[in-house]
CSV table of N, CA and C in Angstrom, one decimal:
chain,number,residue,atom,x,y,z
A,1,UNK,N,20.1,5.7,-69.7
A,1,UNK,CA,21.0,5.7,-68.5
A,1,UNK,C,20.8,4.3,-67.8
A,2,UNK,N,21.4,3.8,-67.3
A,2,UNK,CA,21.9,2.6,-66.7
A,2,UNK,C,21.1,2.7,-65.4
A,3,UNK,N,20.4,1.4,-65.0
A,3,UNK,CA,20.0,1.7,-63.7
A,3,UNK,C,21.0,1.5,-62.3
A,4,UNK,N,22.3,1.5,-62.5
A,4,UNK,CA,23.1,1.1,-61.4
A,4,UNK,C,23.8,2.7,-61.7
A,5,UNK,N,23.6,3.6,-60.5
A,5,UNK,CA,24.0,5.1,-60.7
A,5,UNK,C,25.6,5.4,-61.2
A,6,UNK,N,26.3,4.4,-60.7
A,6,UNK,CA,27.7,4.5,-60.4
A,6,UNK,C,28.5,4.1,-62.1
A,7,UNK,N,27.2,3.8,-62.5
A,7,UNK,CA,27.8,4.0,-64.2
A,7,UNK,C,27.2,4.5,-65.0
A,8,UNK,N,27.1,5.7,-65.1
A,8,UNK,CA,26.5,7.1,-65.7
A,8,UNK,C,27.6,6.9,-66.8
A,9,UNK,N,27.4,7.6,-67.1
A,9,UNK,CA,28.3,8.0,-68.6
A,9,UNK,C,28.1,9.2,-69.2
A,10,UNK,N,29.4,9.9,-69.9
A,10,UNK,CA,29.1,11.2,-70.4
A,10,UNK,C,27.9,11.4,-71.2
A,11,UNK,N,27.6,10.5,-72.2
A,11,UNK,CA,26.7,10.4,-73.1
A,11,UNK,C,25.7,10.0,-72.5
A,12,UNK,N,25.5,9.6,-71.4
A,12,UNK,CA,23.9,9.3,-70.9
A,12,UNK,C,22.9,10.8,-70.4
A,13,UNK,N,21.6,10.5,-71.1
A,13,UNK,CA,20.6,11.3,-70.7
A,13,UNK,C,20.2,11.3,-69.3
A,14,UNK,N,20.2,12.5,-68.2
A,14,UNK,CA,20.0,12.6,-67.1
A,14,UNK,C,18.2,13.8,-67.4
A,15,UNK,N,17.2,13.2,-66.7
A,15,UNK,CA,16.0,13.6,-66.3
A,15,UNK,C,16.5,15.0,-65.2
A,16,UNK,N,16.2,16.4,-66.0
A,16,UNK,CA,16.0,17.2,-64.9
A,16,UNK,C,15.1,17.6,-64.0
A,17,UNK,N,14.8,17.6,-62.8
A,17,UNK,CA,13.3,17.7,-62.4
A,17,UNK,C,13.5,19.2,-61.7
A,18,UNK,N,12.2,20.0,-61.1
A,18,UNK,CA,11.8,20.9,-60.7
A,18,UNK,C,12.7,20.9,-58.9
A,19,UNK,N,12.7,21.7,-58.7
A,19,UNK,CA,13.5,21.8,-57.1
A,19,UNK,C,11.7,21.6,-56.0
A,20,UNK,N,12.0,20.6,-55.5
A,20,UNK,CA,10.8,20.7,-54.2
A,20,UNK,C,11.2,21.5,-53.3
A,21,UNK,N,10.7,22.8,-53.2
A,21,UNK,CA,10.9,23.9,-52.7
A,21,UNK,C,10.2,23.6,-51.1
A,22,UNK,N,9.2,22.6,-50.7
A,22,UNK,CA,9.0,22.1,-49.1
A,22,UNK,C,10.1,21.0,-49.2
A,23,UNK,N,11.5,20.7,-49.6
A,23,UNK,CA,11.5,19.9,-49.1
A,23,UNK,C,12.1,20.0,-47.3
A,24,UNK,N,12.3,21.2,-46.9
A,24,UNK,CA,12.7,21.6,-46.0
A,24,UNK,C,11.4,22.0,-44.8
A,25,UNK,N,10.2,21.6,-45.3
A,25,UNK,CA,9.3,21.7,-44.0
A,25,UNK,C,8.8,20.4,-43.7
A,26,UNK,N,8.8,20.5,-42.3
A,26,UNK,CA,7.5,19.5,-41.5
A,26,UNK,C,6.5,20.2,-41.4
A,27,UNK,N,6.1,19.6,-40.2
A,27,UNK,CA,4.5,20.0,-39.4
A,27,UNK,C,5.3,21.0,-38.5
A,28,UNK,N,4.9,22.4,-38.1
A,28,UNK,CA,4.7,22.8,-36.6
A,28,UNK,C,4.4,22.0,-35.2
A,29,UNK,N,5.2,22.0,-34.2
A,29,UNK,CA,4.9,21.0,-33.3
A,29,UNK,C,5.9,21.0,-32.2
A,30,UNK,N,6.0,19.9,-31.5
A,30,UNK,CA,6.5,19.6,-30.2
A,30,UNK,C,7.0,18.4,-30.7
A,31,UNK,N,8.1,18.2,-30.7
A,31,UNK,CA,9.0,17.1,-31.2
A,31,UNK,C,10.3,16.9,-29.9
A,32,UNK,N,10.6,15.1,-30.4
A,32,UNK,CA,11.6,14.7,-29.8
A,32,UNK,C,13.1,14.9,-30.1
A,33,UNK,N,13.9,15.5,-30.1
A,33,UNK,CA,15.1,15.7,-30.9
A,33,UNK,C,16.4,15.2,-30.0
A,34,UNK,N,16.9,14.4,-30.5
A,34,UNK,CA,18.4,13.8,-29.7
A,34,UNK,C,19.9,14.2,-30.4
A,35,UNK,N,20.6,15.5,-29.1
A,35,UNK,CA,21.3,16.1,-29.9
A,35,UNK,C,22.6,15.1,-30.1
A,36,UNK,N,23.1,15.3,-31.4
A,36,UNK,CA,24.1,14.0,-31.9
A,36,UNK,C,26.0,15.3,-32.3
A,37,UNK,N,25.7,16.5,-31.8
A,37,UNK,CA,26.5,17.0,-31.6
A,37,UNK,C,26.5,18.7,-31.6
A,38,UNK,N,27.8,19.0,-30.9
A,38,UNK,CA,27.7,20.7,-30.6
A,38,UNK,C,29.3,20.9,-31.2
A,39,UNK,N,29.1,22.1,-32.1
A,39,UNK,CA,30.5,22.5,-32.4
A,39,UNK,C,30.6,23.9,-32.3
A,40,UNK,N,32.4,24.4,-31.7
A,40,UNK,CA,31.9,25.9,-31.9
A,40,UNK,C,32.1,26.6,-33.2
A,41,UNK,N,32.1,27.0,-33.0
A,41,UNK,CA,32.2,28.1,-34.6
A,41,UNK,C,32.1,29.6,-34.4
A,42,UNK,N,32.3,30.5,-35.4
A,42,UNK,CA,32.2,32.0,-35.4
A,42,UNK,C,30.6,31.9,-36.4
A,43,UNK,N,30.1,33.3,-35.8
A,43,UNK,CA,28.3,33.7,-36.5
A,43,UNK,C,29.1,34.5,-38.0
A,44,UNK,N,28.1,35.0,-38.6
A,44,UNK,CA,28.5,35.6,-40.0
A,44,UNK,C,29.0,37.2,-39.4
A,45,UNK,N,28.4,37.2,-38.2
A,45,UNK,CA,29.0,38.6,-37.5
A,45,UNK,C,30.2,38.8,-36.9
A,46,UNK,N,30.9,37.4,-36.9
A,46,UNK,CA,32.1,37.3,-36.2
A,46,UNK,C,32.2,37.2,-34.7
A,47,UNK,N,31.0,37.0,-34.5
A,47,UNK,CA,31.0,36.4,-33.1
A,47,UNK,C,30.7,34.9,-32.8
A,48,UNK,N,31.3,34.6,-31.8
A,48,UNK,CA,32.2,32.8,-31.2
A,48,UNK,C,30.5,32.6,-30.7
A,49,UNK,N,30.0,31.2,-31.4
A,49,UNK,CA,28.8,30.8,-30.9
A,49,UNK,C,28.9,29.3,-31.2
A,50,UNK,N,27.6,28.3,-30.1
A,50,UNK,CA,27.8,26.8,-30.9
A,50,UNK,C,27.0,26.7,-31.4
A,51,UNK,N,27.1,25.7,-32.2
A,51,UNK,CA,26.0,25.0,-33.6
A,51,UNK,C,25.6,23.7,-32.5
A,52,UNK,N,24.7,23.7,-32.4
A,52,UNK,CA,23.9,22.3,-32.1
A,52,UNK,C,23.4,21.6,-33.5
A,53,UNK,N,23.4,20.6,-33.1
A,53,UNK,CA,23.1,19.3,-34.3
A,53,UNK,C,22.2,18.5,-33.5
A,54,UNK,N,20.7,19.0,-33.8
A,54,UNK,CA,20.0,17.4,-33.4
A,54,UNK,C,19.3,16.6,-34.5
A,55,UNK,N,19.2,15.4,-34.1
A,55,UNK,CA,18.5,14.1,-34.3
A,55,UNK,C,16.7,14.4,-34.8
A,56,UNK,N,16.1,14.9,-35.5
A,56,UNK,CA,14.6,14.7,-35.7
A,56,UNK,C,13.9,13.3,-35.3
A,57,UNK,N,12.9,12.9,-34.8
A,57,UNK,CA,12.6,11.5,-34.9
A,57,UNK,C,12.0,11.0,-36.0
A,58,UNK,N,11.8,9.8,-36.4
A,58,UNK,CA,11.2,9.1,-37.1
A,58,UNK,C,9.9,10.0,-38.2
A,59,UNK,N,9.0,10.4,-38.0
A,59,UNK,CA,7.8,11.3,-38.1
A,59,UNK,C,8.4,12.9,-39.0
A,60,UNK,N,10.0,13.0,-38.6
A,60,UNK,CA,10.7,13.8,-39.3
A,60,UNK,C,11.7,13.0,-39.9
A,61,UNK,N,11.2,12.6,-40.8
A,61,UNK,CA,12.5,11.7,-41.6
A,61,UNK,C,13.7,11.5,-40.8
A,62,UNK,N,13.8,11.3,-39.4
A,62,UNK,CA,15.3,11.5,-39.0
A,62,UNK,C,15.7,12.6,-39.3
A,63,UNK,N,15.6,13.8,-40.1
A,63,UNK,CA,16.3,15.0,-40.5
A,63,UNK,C,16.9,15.6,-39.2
A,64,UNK,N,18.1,16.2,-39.9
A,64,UNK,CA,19.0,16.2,-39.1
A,64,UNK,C,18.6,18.4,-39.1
A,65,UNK,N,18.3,18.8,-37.9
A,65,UNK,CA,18.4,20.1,-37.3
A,65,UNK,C,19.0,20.6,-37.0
A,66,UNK,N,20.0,22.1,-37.3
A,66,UNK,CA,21.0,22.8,-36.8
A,66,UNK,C,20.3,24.1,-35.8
A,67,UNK,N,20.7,24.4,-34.7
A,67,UNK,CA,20.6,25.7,-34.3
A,67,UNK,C,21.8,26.3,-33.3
A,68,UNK,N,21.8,27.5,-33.5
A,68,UNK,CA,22.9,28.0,-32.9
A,68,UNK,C,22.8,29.0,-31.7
A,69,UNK,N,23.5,28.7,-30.8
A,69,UNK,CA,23.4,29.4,-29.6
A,69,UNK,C,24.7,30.8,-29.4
A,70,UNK,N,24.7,31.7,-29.2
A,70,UNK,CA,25.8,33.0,-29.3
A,70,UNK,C,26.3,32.1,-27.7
A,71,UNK,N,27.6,32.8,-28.1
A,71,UNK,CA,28.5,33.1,-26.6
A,71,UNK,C,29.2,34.1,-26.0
A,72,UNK,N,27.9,35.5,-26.5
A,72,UNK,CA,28.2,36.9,-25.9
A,72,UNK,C,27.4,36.6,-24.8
A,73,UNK,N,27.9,37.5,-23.8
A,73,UNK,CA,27.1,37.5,-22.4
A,73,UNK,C,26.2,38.1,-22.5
A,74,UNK,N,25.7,39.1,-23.5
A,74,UNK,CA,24.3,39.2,-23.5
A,74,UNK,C,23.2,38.2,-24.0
A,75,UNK,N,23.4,36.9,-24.6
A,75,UNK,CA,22.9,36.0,-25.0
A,75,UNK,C,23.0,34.8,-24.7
A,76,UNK,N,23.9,35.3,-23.3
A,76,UNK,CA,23.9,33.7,-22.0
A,76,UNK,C,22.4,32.6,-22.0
A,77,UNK,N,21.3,33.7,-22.1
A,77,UNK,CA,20.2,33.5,-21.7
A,77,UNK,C,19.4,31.9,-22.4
A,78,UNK,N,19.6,32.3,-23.6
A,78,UNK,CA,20.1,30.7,-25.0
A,78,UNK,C,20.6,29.6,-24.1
A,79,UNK,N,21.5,30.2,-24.5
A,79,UNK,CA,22.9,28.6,-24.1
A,79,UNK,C,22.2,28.4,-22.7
A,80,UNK,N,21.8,29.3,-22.1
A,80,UNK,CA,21.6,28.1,-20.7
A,80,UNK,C,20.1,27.7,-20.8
A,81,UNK,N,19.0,28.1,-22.0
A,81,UNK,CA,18.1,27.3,-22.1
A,81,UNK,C,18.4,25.8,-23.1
A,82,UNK,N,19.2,26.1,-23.7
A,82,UNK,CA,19.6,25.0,-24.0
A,82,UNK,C,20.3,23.7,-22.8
A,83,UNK,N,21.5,24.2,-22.1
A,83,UNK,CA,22.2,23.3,-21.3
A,83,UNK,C,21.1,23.0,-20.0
A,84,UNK,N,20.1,23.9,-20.0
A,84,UNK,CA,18.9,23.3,-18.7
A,84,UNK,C,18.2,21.8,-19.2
A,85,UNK,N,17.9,22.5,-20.5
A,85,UNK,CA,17.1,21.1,-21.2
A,85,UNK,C,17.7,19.8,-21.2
A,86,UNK,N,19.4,19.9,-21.1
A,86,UNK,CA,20.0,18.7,-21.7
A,86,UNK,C,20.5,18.5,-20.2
A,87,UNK,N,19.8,19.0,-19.5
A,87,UNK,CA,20.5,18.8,-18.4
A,87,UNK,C,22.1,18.8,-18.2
A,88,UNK,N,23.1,19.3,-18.7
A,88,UNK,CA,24.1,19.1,-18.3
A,88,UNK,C,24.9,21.0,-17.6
A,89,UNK,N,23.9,21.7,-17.6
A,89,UNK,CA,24.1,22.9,-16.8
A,89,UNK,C,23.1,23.9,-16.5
A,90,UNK,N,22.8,24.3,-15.5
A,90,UNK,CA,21.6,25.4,-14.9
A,90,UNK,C,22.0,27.0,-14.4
A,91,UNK,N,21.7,27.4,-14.7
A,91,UNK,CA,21.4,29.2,-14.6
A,91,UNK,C,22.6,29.4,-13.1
A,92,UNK,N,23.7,30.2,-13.0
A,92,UNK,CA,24.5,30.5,-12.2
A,92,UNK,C,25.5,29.4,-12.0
A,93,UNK,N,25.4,28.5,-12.9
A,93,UNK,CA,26.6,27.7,-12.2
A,93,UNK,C,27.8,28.2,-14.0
A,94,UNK,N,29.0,27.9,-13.5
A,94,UNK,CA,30.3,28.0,-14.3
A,94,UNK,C,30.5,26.4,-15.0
A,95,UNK,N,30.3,26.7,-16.5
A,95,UNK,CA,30.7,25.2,-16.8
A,95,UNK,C,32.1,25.5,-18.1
A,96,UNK,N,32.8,24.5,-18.2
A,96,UNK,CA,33.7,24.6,-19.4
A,96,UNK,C,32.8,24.1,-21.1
A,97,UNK,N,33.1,25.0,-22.0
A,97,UNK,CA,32.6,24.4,-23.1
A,97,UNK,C,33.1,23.2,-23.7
A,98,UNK,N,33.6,22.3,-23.1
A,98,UNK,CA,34.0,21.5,-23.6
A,98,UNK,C,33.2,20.1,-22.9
A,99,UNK,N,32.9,20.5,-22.0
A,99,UNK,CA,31.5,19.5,-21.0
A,99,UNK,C,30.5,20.2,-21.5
A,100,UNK,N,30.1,21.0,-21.8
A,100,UNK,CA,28.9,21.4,-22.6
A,100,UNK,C,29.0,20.5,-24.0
A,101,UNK,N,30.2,20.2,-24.6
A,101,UNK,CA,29.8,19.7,-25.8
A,101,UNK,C,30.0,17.9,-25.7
A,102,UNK,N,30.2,17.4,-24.5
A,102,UNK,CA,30.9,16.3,-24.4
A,102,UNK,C,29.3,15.3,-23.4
A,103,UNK,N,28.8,16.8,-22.5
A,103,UNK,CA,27.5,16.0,-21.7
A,103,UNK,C,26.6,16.0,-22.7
A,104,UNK,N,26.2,16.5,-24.2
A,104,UNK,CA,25.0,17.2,-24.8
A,104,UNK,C,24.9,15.7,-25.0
A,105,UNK,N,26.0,15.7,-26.2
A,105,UNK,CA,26.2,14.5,-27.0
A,105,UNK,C,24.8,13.4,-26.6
A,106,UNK,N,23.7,12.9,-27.4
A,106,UNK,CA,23.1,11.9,-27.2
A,106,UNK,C,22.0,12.1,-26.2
A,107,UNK,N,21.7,13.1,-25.8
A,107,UNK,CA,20.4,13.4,-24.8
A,107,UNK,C,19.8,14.0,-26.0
A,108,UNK,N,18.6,14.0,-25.5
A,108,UNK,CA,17.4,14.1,-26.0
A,108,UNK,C,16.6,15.5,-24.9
A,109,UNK,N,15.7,16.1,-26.1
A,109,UNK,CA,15.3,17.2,-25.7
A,109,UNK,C,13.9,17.2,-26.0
A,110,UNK,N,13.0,18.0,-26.2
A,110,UNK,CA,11.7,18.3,-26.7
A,110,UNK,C,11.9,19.7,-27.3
A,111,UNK,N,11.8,20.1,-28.5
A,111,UNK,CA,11.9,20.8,-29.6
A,111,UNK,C,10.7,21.5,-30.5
A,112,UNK,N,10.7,23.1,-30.2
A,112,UNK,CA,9.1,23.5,-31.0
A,112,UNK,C,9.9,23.6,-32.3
A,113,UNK,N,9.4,22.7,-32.8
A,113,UNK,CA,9.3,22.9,-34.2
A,113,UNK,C,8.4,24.2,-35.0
A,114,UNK,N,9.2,24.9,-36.0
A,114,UNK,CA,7.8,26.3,-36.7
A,114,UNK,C,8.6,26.5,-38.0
A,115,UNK,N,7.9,26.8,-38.6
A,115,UNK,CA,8.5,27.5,-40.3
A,115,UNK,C,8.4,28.9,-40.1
A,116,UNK,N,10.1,29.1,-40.6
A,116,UNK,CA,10.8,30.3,-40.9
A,116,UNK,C,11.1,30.6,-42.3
A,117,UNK,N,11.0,31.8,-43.0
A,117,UNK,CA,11.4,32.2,-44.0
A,117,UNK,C,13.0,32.8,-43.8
A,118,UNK,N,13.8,32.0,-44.1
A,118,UNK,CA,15.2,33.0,-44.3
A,118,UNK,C,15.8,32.9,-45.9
A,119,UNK,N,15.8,33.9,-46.3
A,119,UNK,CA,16.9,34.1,-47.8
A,119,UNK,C,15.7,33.5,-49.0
A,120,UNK,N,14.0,34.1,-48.3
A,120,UNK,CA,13.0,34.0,-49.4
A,120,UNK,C,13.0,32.6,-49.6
A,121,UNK,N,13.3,31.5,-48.6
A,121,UNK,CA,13.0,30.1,-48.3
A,121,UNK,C,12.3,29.7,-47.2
A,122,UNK,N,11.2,28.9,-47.5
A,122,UNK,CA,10.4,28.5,-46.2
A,122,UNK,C,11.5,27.0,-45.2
A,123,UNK,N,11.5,26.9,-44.1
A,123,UNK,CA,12.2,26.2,-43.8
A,123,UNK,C,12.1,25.6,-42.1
A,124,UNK,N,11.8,24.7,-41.7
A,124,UNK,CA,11.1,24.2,-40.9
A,124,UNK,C,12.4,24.2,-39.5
A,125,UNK,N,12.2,24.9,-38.4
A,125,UNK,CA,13.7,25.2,-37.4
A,125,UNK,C,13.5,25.1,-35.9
A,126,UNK,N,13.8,24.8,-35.2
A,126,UNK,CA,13.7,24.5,-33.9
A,126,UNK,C,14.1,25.9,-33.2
A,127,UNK,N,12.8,26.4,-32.5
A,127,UNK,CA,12.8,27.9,-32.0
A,127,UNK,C,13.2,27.9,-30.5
A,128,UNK,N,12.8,26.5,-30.0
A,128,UNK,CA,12.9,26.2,-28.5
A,128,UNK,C,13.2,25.2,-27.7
A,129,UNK,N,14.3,25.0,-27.1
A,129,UNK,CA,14.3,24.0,-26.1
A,129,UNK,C,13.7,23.7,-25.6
A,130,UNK,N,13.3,22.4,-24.7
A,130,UNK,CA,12.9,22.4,-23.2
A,130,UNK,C,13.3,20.9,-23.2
A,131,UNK,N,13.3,20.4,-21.4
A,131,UNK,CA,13.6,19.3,-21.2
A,131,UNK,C,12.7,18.6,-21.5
A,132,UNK,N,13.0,17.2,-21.8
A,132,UNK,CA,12.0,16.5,-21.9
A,132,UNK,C,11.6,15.3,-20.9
A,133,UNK,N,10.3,15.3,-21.0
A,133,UNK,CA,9.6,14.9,-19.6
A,133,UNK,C,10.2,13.5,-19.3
A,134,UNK,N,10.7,12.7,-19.7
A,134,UNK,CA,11.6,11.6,-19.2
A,134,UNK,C,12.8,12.1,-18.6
A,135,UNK,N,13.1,12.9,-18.8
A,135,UNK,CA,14.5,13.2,-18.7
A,135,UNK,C,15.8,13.0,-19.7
A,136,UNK,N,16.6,13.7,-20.0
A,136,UNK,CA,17.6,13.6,-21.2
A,136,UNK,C,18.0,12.3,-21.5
A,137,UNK,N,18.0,11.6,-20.6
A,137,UNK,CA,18.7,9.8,-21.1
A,137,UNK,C,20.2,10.2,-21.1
A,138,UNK,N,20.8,9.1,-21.1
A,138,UNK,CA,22.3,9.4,-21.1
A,138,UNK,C,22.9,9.4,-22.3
A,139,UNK,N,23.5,10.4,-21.7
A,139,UNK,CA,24.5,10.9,-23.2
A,139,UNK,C,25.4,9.8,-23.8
A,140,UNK,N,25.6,10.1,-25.3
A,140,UNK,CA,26.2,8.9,-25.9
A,140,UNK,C,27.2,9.4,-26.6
A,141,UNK,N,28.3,9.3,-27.1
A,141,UNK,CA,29.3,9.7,-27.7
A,141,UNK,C,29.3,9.3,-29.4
A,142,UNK,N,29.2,10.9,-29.6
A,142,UNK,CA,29.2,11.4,-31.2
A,142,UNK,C,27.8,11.3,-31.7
A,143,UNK,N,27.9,10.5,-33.0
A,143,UNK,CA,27.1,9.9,-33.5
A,143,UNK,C,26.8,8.4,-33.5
A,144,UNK,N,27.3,7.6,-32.9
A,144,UNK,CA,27.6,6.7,-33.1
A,144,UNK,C,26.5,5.4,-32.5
A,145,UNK,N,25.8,6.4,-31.5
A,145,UNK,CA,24.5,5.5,-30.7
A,145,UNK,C,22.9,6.3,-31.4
A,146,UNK,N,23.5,7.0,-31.9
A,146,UNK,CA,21.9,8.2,-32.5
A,146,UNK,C,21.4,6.9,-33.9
A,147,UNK,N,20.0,6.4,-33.8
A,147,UNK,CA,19.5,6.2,-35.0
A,147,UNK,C,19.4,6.9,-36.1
A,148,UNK,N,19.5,6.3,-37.4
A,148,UNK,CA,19.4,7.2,-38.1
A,148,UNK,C,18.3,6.8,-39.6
């Protein structure tokens, strides 16, 4: 096979290798994470929830983290541990989701990192917000100020 990838050829031999089944863990820990976006979406149960997207730092390959917060009112309790941390809303106030996804953008949070087993895969997931002791930094739009 060619060492320039983009000229593979049908007839070239490709090396199969084994699946690294950690490649989805870190360390357990307290990490910096800078969220680089929030979308909504529907859960597999058909309920309207957002996907956060943060930023791992450096020490995490940059890997990029998903977690999802519900938007039933019995699970207000989430979403406003999340929007405390990122500072852009606190417990009793009324915000639009659309400043929820527009203030997140580019703040930074502190993140417990732990390994979860879902679907008989070990997998390294962010259990908990909290702010972080600098304070969120100001938000930046998209991805476009996030290191990568």
């Amino acid at each position: 096979m060619a060492n320039d990838p983009t000229m593979v050829e049908d007839d070239d031999e490709i090396e199969l290798v084994a699946s690294n089944k950690d490649r989805f863990l870190h360390p357990d820990g307290d990490y910096e994470f800078v969220c680089v976006d929030v979308v909504r979406s529907i859960s597999g149960n058909g309920n309207p929830q957002l996907e956060w997207n943060f930023r791992g730092p450096e020490e995490l390959s940059n890997s990029l983290f998903k977690t999802w917060t519900s938007l039933l009112p019995t699970a207000a309790w989430k979403l406003t541990e999340y929007t405390e941390a990122l500072d852009v809303g606190k417990a009793g106030e009324k915000i639009k989701l659309s400043e929820i996804k527009d203030k997140s953008r580019g703040r930074r949070v502190i993140g417990s990192l732990v390994t979860e087993t879902r679907n008989g895969q070990k997998r390294s997931v962010i259990k908990t917000v909290k702010r972080h002791p600098d304070g969120p930094g100001e938000g930046r739009s998209a991805l476009g100020d996030v290191p990568f």
